[in-house]
Coordinates of C-alpha atoms in Angstrom, one line a residue:
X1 CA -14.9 26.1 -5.5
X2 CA -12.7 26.5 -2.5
X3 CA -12.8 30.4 -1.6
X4 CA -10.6 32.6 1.1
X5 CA -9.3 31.1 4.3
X6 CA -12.6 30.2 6.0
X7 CA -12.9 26.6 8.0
X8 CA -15.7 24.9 8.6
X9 CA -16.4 22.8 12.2
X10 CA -17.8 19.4 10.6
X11 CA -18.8 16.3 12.5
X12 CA -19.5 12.8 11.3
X13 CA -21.6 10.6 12.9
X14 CA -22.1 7.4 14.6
X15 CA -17.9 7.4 14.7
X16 CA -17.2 11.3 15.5
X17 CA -15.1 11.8 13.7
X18 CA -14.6 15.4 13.2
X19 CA -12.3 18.7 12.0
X20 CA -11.9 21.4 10.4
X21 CA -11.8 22.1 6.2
X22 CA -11.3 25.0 3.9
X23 CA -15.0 26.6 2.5
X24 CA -15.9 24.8 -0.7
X25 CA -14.2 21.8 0.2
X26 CA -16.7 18.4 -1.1
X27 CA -18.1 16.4 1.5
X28 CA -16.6 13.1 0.1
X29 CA -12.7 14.8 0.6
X30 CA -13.8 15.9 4.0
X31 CA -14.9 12.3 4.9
X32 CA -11.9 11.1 3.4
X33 CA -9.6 13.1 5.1
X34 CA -11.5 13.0 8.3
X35 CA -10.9 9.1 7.8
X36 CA -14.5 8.5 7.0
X37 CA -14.5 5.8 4.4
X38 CA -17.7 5.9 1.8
X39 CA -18.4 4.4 -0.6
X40 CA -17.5 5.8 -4.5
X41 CA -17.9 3.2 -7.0
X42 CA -18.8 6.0 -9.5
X43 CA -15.3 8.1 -8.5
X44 CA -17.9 11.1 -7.4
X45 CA -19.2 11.4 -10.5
X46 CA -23.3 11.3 -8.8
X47 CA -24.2 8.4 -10.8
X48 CA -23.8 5.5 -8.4
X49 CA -25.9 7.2 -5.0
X50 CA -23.9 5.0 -2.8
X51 CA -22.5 7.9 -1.4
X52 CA -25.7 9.5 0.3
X53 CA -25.4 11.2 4.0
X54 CA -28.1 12.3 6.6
X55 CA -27.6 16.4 7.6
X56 CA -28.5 17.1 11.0
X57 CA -30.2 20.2 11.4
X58 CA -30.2 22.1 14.5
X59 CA -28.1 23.4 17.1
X60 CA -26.1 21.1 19.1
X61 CA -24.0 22.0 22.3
X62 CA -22.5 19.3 22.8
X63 CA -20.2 19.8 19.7
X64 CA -20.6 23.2 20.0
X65 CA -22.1 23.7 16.1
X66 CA -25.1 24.8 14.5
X67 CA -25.7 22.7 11.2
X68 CA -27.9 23.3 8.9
X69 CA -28.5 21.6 5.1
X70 CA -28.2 25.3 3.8
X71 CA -24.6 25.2 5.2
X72 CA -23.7 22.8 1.8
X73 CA -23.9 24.5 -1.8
X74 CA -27.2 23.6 -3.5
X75 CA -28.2 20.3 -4.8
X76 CA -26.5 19.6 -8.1
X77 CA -28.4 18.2 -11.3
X78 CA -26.9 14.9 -10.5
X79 CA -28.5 14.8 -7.2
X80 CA -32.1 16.4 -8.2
X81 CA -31.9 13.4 -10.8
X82 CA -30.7 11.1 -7.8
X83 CA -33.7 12.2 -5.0
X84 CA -36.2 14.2 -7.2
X85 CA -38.7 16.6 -5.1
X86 CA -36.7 15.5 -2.5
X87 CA -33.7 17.0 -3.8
X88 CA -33.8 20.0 -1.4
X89 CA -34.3 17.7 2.1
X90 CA -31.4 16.7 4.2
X91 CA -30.0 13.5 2.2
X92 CA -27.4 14.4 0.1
X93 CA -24.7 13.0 -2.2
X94 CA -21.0 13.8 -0.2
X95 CA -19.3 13.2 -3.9
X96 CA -21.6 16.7 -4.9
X97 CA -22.0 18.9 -2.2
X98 CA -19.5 21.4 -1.0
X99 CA -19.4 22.8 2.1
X100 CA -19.9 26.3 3.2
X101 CA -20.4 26.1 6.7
X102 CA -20.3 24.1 10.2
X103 CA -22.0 20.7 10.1
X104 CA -23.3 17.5 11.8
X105 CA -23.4 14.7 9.3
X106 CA -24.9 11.3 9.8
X107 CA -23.5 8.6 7.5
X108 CA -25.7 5.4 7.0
X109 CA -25.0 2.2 7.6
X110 CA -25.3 1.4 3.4
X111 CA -23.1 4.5 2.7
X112 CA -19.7 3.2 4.4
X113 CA -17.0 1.0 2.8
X114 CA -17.3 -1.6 5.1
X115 CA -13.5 -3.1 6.0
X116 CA -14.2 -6.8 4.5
X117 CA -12.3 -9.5 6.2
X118 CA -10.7 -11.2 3.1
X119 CA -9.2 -14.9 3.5
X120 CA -7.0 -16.3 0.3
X121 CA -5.1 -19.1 0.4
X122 CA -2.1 -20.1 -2.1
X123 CA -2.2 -23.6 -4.3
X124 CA 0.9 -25.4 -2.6
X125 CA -0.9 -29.0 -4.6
X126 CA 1.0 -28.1 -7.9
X127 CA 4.3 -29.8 -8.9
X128 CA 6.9 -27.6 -9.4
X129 CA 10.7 -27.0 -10.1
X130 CA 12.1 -24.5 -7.4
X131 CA 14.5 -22.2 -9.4
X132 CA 14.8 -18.9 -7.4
X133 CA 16.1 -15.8 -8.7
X134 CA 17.8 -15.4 -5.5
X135 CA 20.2 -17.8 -3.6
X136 CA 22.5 -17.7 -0.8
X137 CA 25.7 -19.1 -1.3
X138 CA 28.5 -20.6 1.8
X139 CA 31.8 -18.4 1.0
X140 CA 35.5 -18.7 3.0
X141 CA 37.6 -15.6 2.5
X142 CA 41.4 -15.7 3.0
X143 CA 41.7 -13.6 6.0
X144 CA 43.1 -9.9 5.6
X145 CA 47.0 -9.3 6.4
X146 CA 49.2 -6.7 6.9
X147 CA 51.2 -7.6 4.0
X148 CA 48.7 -8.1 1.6
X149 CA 47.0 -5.7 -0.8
X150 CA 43.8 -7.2 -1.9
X151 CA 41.0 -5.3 -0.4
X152 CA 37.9 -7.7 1.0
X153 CA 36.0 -7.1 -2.0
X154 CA 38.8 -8.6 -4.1
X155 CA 39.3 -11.1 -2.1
X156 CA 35.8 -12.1 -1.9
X157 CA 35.6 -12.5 -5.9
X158 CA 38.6 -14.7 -5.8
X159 CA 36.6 -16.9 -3.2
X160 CA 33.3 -17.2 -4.7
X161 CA 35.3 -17.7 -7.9
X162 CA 37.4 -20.9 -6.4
X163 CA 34.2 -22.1 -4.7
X164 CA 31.7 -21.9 -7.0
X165 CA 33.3 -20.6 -10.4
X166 CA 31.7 -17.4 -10.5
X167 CA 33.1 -14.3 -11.6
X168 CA 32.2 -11.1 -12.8
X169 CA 29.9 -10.5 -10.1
X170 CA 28.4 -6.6 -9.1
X171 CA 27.5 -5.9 -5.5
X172 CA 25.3 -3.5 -4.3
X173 CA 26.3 -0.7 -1.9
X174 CA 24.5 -1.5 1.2
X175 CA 26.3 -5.3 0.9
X176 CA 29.5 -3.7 0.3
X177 CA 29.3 -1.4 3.1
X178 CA 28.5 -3.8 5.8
X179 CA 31.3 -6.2 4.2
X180 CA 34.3 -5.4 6.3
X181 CA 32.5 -5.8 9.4
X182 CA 30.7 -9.0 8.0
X183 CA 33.8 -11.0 7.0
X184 CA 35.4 -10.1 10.7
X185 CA 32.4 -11.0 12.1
X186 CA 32.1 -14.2 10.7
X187 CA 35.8 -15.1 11.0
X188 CA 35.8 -14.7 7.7
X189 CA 33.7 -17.2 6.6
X190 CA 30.0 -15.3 5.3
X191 CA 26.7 -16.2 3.4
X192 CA 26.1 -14.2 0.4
X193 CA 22.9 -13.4 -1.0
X194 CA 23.0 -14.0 -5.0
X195 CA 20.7 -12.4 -7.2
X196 CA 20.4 -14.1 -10.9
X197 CA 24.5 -15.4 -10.3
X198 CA 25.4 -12.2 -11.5
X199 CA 24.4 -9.6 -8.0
X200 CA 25.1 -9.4 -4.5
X201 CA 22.3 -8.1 -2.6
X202 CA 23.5 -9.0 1.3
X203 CA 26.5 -10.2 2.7
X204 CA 25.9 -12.3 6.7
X205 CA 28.4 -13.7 9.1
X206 CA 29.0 -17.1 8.9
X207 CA 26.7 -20.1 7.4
X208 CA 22.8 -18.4 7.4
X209 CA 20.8 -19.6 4.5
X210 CA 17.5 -18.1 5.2
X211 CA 16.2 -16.4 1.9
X212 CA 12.7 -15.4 0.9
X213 CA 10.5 -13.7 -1.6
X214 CA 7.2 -12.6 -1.8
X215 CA 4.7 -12.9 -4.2
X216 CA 1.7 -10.4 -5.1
X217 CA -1.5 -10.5 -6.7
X218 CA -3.1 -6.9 -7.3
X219 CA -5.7 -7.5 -8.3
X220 CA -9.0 -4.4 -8.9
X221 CA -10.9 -5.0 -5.7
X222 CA -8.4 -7.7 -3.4
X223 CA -4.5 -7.4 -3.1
X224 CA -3.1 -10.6 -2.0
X225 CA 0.3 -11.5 -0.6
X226 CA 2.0 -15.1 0.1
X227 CA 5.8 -15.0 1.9
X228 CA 7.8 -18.0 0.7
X229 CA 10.7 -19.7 1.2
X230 CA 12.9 -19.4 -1.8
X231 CA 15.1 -22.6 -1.2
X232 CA 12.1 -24.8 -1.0
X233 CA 8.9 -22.7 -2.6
X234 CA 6.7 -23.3 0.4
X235 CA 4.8 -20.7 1.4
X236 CA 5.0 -19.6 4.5
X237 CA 1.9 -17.2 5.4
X238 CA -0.7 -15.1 3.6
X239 CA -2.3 -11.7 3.8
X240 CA -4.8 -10.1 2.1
X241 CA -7.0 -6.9 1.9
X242 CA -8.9 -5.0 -0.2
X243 CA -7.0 -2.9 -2.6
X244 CA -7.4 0.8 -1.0
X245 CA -7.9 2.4 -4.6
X246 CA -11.5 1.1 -4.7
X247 CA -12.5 4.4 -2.4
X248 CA -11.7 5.9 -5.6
X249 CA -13.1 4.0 -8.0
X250 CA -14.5 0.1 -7.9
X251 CA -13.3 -0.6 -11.5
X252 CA -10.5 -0.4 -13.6
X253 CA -12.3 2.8 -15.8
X254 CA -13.2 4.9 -12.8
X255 CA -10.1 5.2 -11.6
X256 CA -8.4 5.7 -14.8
X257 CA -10.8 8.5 -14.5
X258 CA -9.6 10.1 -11.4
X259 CA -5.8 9.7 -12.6
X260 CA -6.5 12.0 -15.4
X261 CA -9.4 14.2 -13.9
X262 CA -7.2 14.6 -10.3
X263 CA -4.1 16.7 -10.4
X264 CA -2.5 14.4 -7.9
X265 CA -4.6 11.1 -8.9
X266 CA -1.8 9.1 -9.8
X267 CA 0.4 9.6 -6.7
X268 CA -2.9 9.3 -4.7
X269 CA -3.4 5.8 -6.2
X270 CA 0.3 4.6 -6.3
X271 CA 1.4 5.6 -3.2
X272 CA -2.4 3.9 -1.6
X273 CA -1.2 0.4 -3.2
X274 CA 2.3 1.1 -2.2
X275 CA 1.5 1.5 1.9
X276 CA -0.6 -1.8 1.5
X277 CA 1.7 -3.8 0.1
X278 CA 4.5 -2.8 2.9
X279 CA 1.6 -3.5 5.5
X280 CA 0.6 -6.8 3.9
X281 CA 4.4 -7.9 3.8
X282 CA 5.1 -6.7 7.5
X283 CA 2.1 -8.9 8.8
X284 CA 3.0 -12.1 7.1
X285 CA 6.8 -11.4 8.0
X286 CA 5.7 -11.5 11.5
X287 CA 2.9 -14.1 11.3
X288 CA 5.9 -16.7 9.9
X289 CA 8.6 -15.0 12.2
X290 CA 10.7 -14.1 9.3
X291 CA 13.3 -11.0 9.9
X292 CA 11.5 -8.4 7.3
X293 CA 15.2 -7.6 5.8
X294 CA 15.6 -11.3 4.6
X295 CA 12.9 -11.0 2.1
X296 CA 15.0 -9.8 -1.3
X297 CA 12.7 -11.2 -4.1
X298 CA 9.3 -9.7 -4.9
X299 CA 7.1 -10.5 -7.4
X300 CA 4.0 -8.5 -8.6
X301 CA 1.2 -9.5 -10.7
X302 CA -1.9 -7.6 -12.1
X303 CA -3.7 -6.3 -14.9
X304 CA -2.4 -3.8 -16.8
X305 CA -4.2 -0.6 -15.0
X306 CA -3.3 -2.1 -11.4
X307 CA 0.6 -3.1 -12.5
X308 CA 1.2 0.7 -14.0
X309 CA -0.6 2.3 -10.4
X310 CA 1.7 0.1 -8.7
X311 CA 4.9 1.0 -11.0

């Protein structure tokens, strides 16, 4: 338990990475929030031992500490059953022990999650029938006059209606705020970015038929991303990296776990997938040279744990 407004001075060796945390804080959230990455395949319930750190004991002036193994709370049950007579020495589990006062922690080689360098590829060899969701479609507008009271969204419809007999059609408010300028900019000729024939997501100057979509595989340890072309289904570039939620649990029931046992669990998790996902699709965006706002299709799939973290 966390108690009064005391901080704590703790170091982590080989990487030094070091601040300060409340009293009572647990090792493992200090790491974490340090950005000390360990592992936790058993979501710090003490039962996997892959979390296990080296207390330096001793004064050290260089860092300006004392640490001592009596500045963490005493070995829990778990960790007696983990180390036996050696339960008392300086190994300990970070998931267990809470800290009461300044320390030098050395963290093992065995104990870090290890960045692994991931390398998927997508299956481009299957036939296939490219029908995208999205499309753009070539629109000329009658020009706006003084005289006339149609507004440019009106006489959009009556275009795309002519020209490709549509109607009915919604547009979103970030196309319909940039139209004015779009159809003057385009002398009034513009590429529209149809979603399903039935939305407008974007509105461009003139003839620009660049579309694409991404599709995601999240899958418990890996999240994989491949950019493609919608006209033509190619894929374009691929990123990958390990899903982030496995610091909190490698499998699906640990971290079903820590949604329920953390107050904040399920933002934690969601919002770890969501910041790789947007760093996944800005590399491959810039690997294939594709403008980032161009991309108006996404597709996610996952098992059911992964897809509702995600949601």
């Amino acid at each position: 338990m966390m108690s009064g407004d005391r901080q704590h001075h703790v170091i982590f060796m080989p990487s030094g990475l070091r601040g300060y945390v409340p009293d009572g804080t647990l090792l493992m959230d200090a790491a974490r929030q340090l950005g000390v990455e360990l592992e936790s395949i058993c979501n710090g319930q003490g039962t996997c031992h892959k979390c296990r750190v080296h207390i330096e004991t001793g004064e050290f002036p260089k860092h300006g500490i004392t640490s001592d193994e009596k500045h963490l709370s005493p070995p829990t049950v778990r960790e007696q059953q983990s180390f036996g007579k050696a339960a008392n020495a300086t190994f300990r589990l970070a998931c267990q022990a809470r800290i009461e006062g300044d320390l030098l922690v050395s963290v093992p080689e065995a104990s870090l999650a290890h960045k692994q360098i991931i390398r998927k590829s997508a299956n481009t060899q299957r036939p296939l029938t490219v029908k995208p969701a999205v499309r753009p479609l070539f629109v000329t507008v009658e020009p706006a006059m003084l005289d006339a009271q149609p507004g440019d969204w009106e006489r959009l419809q009556t275009a795309i209606d002519e020209q490709h007999h549509l109607n009915g059609l919604r547009i979103n408010l970030h196309a319909l705020r940039k139209l004015q300028a779009t159809l003057r900019a385009g002398d009034w000729q513009t590429t529209i970015v149809l979603r399903e024939d039935r939305d407008i997501l974007d509105v461009r100057p003139g003839y620009e038929d660049t579309v694409y979509g991404v599709a995601v595989d999240i899958g418990t340890t890996t999240v994989v991303a491949h950019l493609c072309d919608l006209r033509t289904g190619a894929v374009l570039a691929t990123e990958a990296a390990m899903n982030p939620q496995v610091a909190h649990g490698e499998d699906v029931m640990s971290r079903i776990s820590y949604v329920m046992m953390q107050p904040n669990g399920l933002d934690t998790l969601h919002r770890a997938i969501i910041d790789t996902l947007n760093r996944l699709i800005a590399s491959a965006a810039e690997s294939a040279g594709v403008a980032i706002d161009h991309i108006y299709d996404l597709v996610v799939v996952g098992n059911t744990t992964m897809t509702h973290l995600f949601l």
